[in-house]
mmCIF file of N, CA and C in Angstrom:
data_model
loop_
_atom_site.group_PDB
_atom_site.id
_atom_site.type_symbol
_atom_site.label_atom_id
_atom_site.label_comp_id
_atom_site.label_asym_id
_atom_site.label_seq_id
_atom_site.Cartn_x
_atom_site.Cartn_y
_atom_site.Cartn_z
ATOM 1 N N MET A 47 -4.860 -1.454 9.060
ATOM 2 C CA MET A 47 -4.548 -2.928 10.342
ATOM 3 C C MET A 47 -3.463 -1.972 10.935
ATOM 4 N N PRO A 48 -3.974 -1.312 12.268
ATOM 5 C CA PRO A 48 -2.833 -0.651 13.246
ATOM 6 C C PRO A 48 -1.836 -2.073 13.696
ATOM 7 N N SER A 49 -0.583 -1.795 14.157
ATOM 8 C CA SER A 49 -0.196 -2.566 14.588
ATOM 9 C C SER A 49 0.854 -2.087 16.388
ATOM 10 N N TYR A 50 0.982 -3.073 17.051
ATOM 11 C CA TYR A 50 1.491 -3.084 18.150
ATOM 12 C C TYR A 50 2.830 -3.296 18.357
ATOM 13 N N THR A 51 3.860 -2.480 18.927
ATOM 14 C CA THR A 51 4.929 -3.550 19.462
ATOM 15 C C THR A 51 4.775 -3.868 21.455
ATOM 16 N N PHE A 52 4.925 -5.085 21.706
ATOM 17 C CA PHE A 52 5.075 -5.178 22.660
ATOM 18 C C PHE A 52 6.730 -5.429 22.856
ATOM 19 N N ARG A 53 7.119 -5.277 24.768
ATOM 20 C CA ARG A 53 8.075 -6.089 24.924
ATOM 21 C C ARG A 53 8.383 -7.043 26.494
ATOM 22 N N CYS A 54 8.499 -8.288 25.977
ATOM 23 C CA CYS A 54 8.657 -9.626 26.618
ATOM 24 C C CYS A 54 9.597 -9.491 28.061
ATOM 25 N N GLU A 55 10.391 -9.698 28.747
ATOM 26 C CA GLU A 55 11.107 -9.960 29.115
ATOM 27 C C GLU A 55 12.084 -10.693 28.948
ATOM 28 N N ASP A 56 11.893 -11.735 28.554
ATOM 29 C CA ASP A 56 11.728 -12.929 28.114
ATOM 30 C C ASP A 56 12.747 -12.963 26.577
ATOM 31 N N CYS A 57 12.013 -12.611 25.618
ATOM 32 C CA CYS A 57 12.220 -12.455 23.624
ATOM 33 C C CYS A 57 12.032 -11.363 23.838
ATOM 34 N N GLY A 58 12.033 -9.644 24.414
ATOM 35 C CA GLY A 58 12.107 -8.817 23.629
ATOM 36 C C GLY A 58 11.031 -8.034 22.660
ATOM 37 N N ASP A 59 11.723 -6.777 22.340
ATOM 38 C CA ASP A 59 10.301 -6.930 21.586
ATOM 39 C C ASP A 59 9.550 -7.909 20.437
ATOM 40 N N PHE A 60 8.951 -7.603 19.923
ATOM 41 C CA PHE A 60 7.394 -8.026 19.047
ATOM 42 C C PHE A 60 6.217 -7.572 18.688
ATOM 43 N N THR A 61 6.438 -7.176 17.691
ATOM 44 C CA THR A 61 4.916 -7.033 17.314
ATOM 45 C C THR A 61 3.963 -7.598 16.500
ATOM 46 N N LEU A 62 2.439 -6.728 17.098
ATOM 47 C CA LEU A 62 1.159 -7.753 16.511
ATOM 48 C C LEU A 62 0.732 -6.770 15.860
ATOM 49 N N PHE A 63 -0.332 -7.334 15.260
ATOM 50 C CA PHE A 63 -1.034 -6.787 14.310
ATOM 51 C C PHE A 63 -2.789 -6.344 14.205
ATOM 52 N N PHE A 64 -3.599 -5.754 14.122
ATOM 53 C CA PHE A 64 -4.685 -6.178 14.291
ATOM 54 C C PHE A 64 -6.213 -5.673 13.709
ATOM 55 N N LYS A 65 -6.935 -6.427 13.207
ATOM 56 C CA LYS A 65 -8.212 -6.183 13.004
ATOM 57 C C LYS A 65 -8.178 -4.568 12.694
ATOM 58 N N SER A 66 -8.917 -4.762 14.445
ATOM 59 C CA SER A 66 -9.362 -3.866 14.925
ATOM 60 C C SER A 66 -8.629 -2.708 15.759
ATOM 61 N N MET A 67 -8.792 -1.093 15.916
ATOM 62 C CA MET A 67 -8.646 -0.617 16.957
ATOM 63 C C MET A 67 -9.216 -0.682 18.435
ATOM 64 N N SER A 68 -10.099 -1.464 18.654
ATOM 65 C CA SER A 68 -10.880 -1.342 19.548
ATOM 66 C C SER A 68 -10.394 -2.329 20.661
ATOM 67 N N GLY A 69 -10.575 -1.809 21.726
ATOM 68 C CA GLY A 69 -9.687 -2.478 23.144
ATOM 69 C C GLY A 69 -8.580 -2.455 23.986
ATOM 70 N N ASN A 70 -8.715 -3.379 24.612
ATOM 71 C CA ASN A 70 -7.631 -2.711 25.478
ATOM 72 C C ASN A 70 -6.133 -3.456 24.875
ATOM 73 N N LYS A 71 -5.277 -3.026 24.597
ATOM 74 C CA LYS A 71 -3.967 -3.242 24.149
ATOM 75 C C LYS A 71 -2.956 -2.541 24.938
ATOM 76 N N GLU A 72 -3.032 -3.084 26.495
ATOM 77 C CA GLU A 72 -1.914 -2.492 27.172
ATOM 78 C C GLU A 72 -0.977 -3.712 27.736
ATOM 79 N N THR A 73 -1.575 -5.199 26.815
ATOM 80 C CA THR A 73 -0.488 -6.112 27.543
ATOM 81 C C THR A 73 -0.918 -7.261 26.082
ATOM 82 N N ALA A 74 -0.231 -8.197 25.609
ATOM 83 C CA ALA A 74 -0.491 -8.740 25.325
ATOM 84 C C ALA A 74 0.970 -10.648 25.290
ATOM 85 N N GLU A 75 -0.014 -11.373 24.781
ATOM 86 C CA GLU A 75 0.692 -13.233 25.322
ATOM 87 C C GLU A 75 1.827 -12.349 24.060
ATOM 88 N N CYS A 76 3.877 -13.389 24.606
ATOM 89 C CA CYS A 76 4.022 -13.644 23.110
ATOM 90 C C CYS A 76 4.426 -14.619 22.938
ATOM 91 N N PRO A 77 4.470 -14.470 21.169
ATOM 92 C CA PRO A 77 3.868 -15.799 20.560
ATOM 93 C C PRO A 77 5.086 -16.336 20.910
ATOM 94 N N HIS A 78 6.511 -16.415 21.229
ATOM 95 C CA HIS A 78 7.299 -17.244 21.425
ATOM 96 C C HIS A 78 6.916 -18.442 22.388
ATOM 97 N N CYS A 79 7.033 -17.566 23.691
ATOM 98 C CA CYS A 79 7.075 -17.904 25.140
ATOM 99 C C CYS A 79 5.926 -18.163 25.776
ATOM 100 N N HIS A 80 4.860 -17.741 25.057
ATOM 101 C CA HIS A 80 3.916 -16.888 26.581
ATOM 102 C C HIS A 80 3.681 -16.671 27.657
ATOM 103 N N ALA A 81 4.490 -15.655 27.322
ATOM 104 C CA ALA A 81 4.440 -15.010 28.349
ATOM 105 C C ALA A 81 3.621 -13.278 29.130
ATOM 106 N N VAL A 82 3.450 -12.595 30.000
ATOM 107 C CA VAL A 82 2.946 -11.731 29.210
ATOM 108 C C VAL A 82 3.149 -10.609 28.694
ATOM 109 N N GLY A 83 3.119 -9.650 27.849
ATOM 110 C CA GLY A 83 4.266 -8.735 27.906
ATOM 111 C C GLY A 83 3.676 -7.459 27.516
ATOM 112 N N SER A 84 4.426 -6.544 27.773
ATOM 113 C CA SER A 84 3.861 -4.893 28.465
ATOM 114 C C SER A 84 3.978 -4.089 27.001
ATOM 115 N N ARG A 85 2.631 -3.505 26.480
ATOM 116 C CA ARG A 85 2.730 -2.655 24.926
ATOM 117 C C ARG A 85 4.104 -1.651 25.683
ATOM 118 N N VAL A 86 4.694 -0.862 24.019
ATOM 119 C CA VAL A 86 5.886 -0.757 23.919
ATOM 120 C C VAL A 86 5.695 1.158 23.304
ATOM 121 N N PHE A 87 5.329 2.228 23.693
ATOM 122 C CA PHE A 87 5.089 3.616 23.196
ATOM 123 C C PHE A 87 5.919 4.296 22.171
ATOM 124 N N LEU A 88 6.117 4.071 21.531
ATOM 125 C CA LEU A 88 6.577 4.296 20.197
ATOM 126 C C LEU A 88 6.085 5.940 19.218
ATOM 127 N N ALA A 89 7.758 6.418 18.707
ATOM 128 C CA ALA A 89 7.230 7.486 18.209
ATOM 129 C C ALA A 89 6.606 7.038 16.798
ATOM 130 N N PRO A 90 6.011 8.633 16.605
ATOM 131 C CA PRO A 90 5.411 7.834 15.001
ATOM 132 C C PRO A 90 6.246 7.735 14.394
ATOM 133 N N ASN A 91 5.955 6.987 13.152
ATOM 134 C CA ASN A 91 7.173 6.667 11.480
ATOM 135 C C ASN A 91 6.897 7.793 11.094
ATOM 136 N N LEU A 92 7.666 9.123 10.881
ATOM 137 C CA LEU A 92 7.716 10.200 10.141
ATOM 138 C C LEU A 92 9.461 10.776 9.129
ATOM 139 N N HIS A 93 9.108 10.633 8.971
ATOM 140 C CA HIS A 93 10.302 11.041 7.460
ATOM 141 C C HIS A 93 9.929 12.208 6.691
ATOM 142 N N LYS A 94 11.093 13.211 6.696
ATOM 143 C CA LYS A 94 11.038 14.491 5.240
ATOM 144 C C LYS A 94 12.075 13.915 4.643
ATOM 145 N N LEU A 95 11.381 13.969 3.239
ATOM 146 C CA LEU A 95 12.304 13.766 1.893
ATOM 147 C C LEU A 95 12.829 14.997 1.963
ATOM 148 N N SER A 96 13.809 14.644 1.228
ATOM 149 C CA SER A 96 14.708 16.052 0.819
ATOM 150 C C SER A 96 14.552 16.270 -0.519
ATOM 151 N N ARG A 97 14.856 18.022 -0.938
ATOM 152 C CA ARG A 97 13.485 18.454 -1.658
ATOM 153 C C ARG A 97 13.710 18.307 -3.125
ATOM 154 N N ALA A 98 15.171 17.636 -3.831
ATOM 155 C CA ALA A 98 15.113 16.800 -4.934
ATOM 156 C C ALA A 98 14.752 15.561 -5.258
ATOM 157 N N VAL A 99 14.450 15.133 -3.587
ATOM 158 C CA VAL A 99 13.844 13.959 -3.965
ATOM 159 C C VAL A 99 12.549 13.856 -4.339
ATOM 160 N N SER A 100 11.353 14.731 -3.226
ATOM 161 C CA SER A 100 10.419 15.236 -3.733
ATOM 162 C C SER A 100 9.398 15.539 -4.465
ATOM 163 N N SER A 101 10.781 17.010 -5.876
ATOM 164 C CA SER A 101 10.876 17.332 -6.889
ATOM 165 C C SER A 101 10.497 16.258 -7.259
ATOM 166 N N ARG A 102 11.359 15.441 -7.859
ATOM 167 C CA ARG A 102 11.710 14.403 -8.646
ATOM 168 C C ARG A 102 10.116 13.523 -8.536
ATOM 169 N N ILE A 103 9.331 12.830 -7.727
ATOM 170 C CA ILE A 103 8.596 12.490 -7.634
ATOM 171 C C ILE A 103 6.987 13.610 -7.786
ATOM 172 N N GLU A 104 7.295 14.790 -7.410
ATOM 173 C CA GLU A 104 6.426 15.761 -8.537
ATOM 174 C C GLU A 104 6.037 15.608 -9.279
ATOM 175 N N LYS A 105 7.631 15.920 -10.322
ATOM 176 C CA LYS A 105 6.657 15.339 -11.743
ATOM 177 C C LYS A 105 7.013 14.522 -12.339
ATOM 178 N N GLY A 106 7.691 13.967 -11.831
ATOM 179 C CA GLY A 106 6.792 12.145 -12.288
ATOM 180 C C GLY A 106 5.062 11.652 -12.524
ATOM 181 N N MET A 107 5.055 12.979 -12.302
ATOM 182 C CA MET A 107 3.280 12.836 -11.423
ATOM 183 C C MET A 107 2.659 13.504 -12.762
ATOM 184 N N GLU A 108 3.424 14.761 -12.957
ATOM 185 C CA GLU A 108 2.853 15.643 -14.267
ATOM 186 C C GLU A 108 3.221 14.924 -15.621
ATOM 187 N N PRO A 109 1.957 14.957 -16.425
ATOM 188 C CA PRO A 109 1.639 13.815 -17.344
ATOM 189 C C PRO A 109 2.159 14.954 -18.437
ATOM 190 N N GLN A 110 2.944 13.733 -19.260
ATOM 191 C CA GLN A 110 4.254 15.127 -20.195
ATOM 192 C C GLN A 110 3.348 14.986 -21.658
ATOM 193 N N ARG A 111 4.306 16.042 -22.534
ATOM 194 C CA ARG A 111 3.037 15.918 -23.314
ATOM 195 C C ARG A 111 3.841 15.919 -24.508
ATOM 196 N N MET A 112 3.551 14.874 -25.389
ATOM 197 C CA MET A 112 4.436 13.998 -26.369
ATOM 198 C C MET A 112 3.795 14.777 -27.863
ATOM 199 N N THR A 113 4.383 14.393 -28.867
ATOM 200 C CA THR A 113 3.766 14.394 -30.827
ATOM 201 C C THR A 113 2.980 13.616 -30.942
ATOM 202 N N ARG A 114 2.655 13.594 -32.515
ATOM 203 C CA ARG A 114 2.028 12.337 -32.720
ATOM 204 C C ARG A 114 2.990 11.512 -33.135
ATOM 205 N N SER A 115 4.620 12.232 -33.580
ATOM 206 C CA SER A 115 5.392 10.899 -34.298
ATOM 207 C C SER A 115 6.202 10.068 -32.916
ATOM 208 N N GLU A 116 6.245 11.072 -31.539
ATOM 209 C CA GLU A 116 6.368 10.152 -30.554
ATOM 210 C C GLU A 116 5.484 9.069 -29.519
ATOM 211 N N LEU A 117 4.259 9.082 -30.565
ATOM 212 C CA LEU A 117 3.628 8.256 -29.808
ATOM 213 C C LEU A 117 3.893 6.540 -29.922
ATOM 214 N N GLY A 118 3.966 6.690 -32.527
ATOM 215 C CA GLY A 118 4.293 5.542 -32.870
ATOM 216 C C GLY A 118 3.400 6.109 -34.279
ATOM 217 N N PRO A 119 2.797 4.319 -34.723
ATOM 218 C CA PRO A 119 1.570 4.937 -35.589
ATOM 219 C C PRO A 119 0.903 4.166 -35.210
ATOM 220 N N LYS A 120 -1.012 4.499 -35.866
ATOM 221 C CA LYS A 120 -1.598 4.861 -34.716
ATOM 222 C C LYS A 120 -1.950 2.932 -34.830
ATOM 223 N N GLN A 121 -2.548 2.319 -34.271
ATOM 224 C CA GLN A 121 -2.714 1.149 -34.169
ATOM 225 C C GLN A 121 -4.649 0.883 -34.439
ATOM 226 N N PRO A 122 -4.942 -0.164 -35.351
ATOM 227 C CA PRO A 122 -6.434 0.413 -35.545
ATOM 228 C C PRO A 122 -7.074 -1.262 -34.496
ATOM 229 N N LYS A 123 -8.120 -0.277 -34.449
ATOM 230 C CA LYS A 123 -9.183 -1.002 -33.349
ATOM 231 C C LYS A 123 -9.289 -2.365 -33.856
ATOM 232 N N LYS A 124 -9.466 -3.002 -32.757
ATOM 233 C CA LYS A 124 -9.372 -4.606 -32.741
ATOM 234 C C LYS A 124 -11.496 -5.265 -33.557
ATOM 235 N N LYS A 125 -11.779 -5.873 -33.532
ATOM 236 C CA LYS A 125 -13.929 -5.086 -33.956
ATOM 237 C C LYS A 125 -14.556 -6.192 -32.792
ATOM 238 N N LYS A 126 -15.350 -6.272 -32.192
ATOM 239 C CA LYS A 126 -15.723 -7.735 -31.459
ATOM 240 C C LYS A 126 -16.033 -8.368 -31.560
ATOM 241 N N LYS A 127 -15.942 -9.203 -31.206
ATOM 242 C CA LYS A 127 -16.406 -10.917 -32.068
ATOM 243 C C LYS A 127 -17.212 -11.113 -31.252
ATOM 244 N N LEU A 128 -19.156 -10.828 -31.443
ATOM 245 C CA LEU A 128 -20.039 -11.296 -30.837
ATOM 246 C C LEU A 128 -19.888 -12.389 -30.908
ATOM 247 N N ASN A 129 -20.307 -13.872 -30.192
ATOM 248 C CA ASN A 129 -20.829 -14.584 -29.856
ATOM 249 C C ASN A 129 -22.192 -15.325 -29.829
ATOM 250 N N ARG A 130 -23.224 -14.055 -30.530
ATOM 251 C CA ARG A 130 -24.170 -13.967 -30.226
ATOM 252 C C ARG A 130 -25.460 -14.273 -31.101
ATOM 253 N N PRO A 131 -25.741 -15.493 -32.019
ATOM 254 C CA PRO A 131 -26.486 -15.684 -32.947
ATOM 255 C C PRO A 131 -28.110 -14.940 -32.985
ATOM 256 N N TRP A 132 -28.450 -14.871 -32.204
ATOM 257 C CA TRP A 132 -29.396 -14.197 -32.302
ATOM 258 C C TRP A 132 -29.588 -12.647 -32.855
ATOM 259 N N GLN A 133 -28.477 -11.436 -32.135
ATOM 260 C CA GLN A 133 -28.276 -10.319 -32.675
ATOM 261 C C GLN A 133 -27.705 -10.188 -33.716
ATOM 262 N N VAL A 134 -28.294 -9.427 -34.876
ATOM 263 C CA VAL A 134 -27.729 -8.842 -36.069
ATOM 264 C C VAL A 134 -26.677 -7.966 -35.375
ATOM 265 N N GLY A 135 -26.353 -7.291 -36.610
ATOM 266 C CA GLY A 135 -25.473 -6.759 -36.655
ATOM 267 C C GLY A 135 -23.667 -6.604 -36.490
#
């Protein structure tokens, strides 16, 4: 869902969310004072993570190798209880 920032002369900046990107989005009505506001073009919100943070995120995505003793005792499987009197078995 695209969001666009507009500037009202009286109220300042406000953000609107639209369902599609089609159409002319140069002006919009202010939700507070209902005046016409012009669109503000902002730089995209890009950021870079530090190496320590990015490696920690990547490390968390790797599957951990565990032994059977670390997993704990094996849990018995529950039998499904069928509520179908016509089915045998």
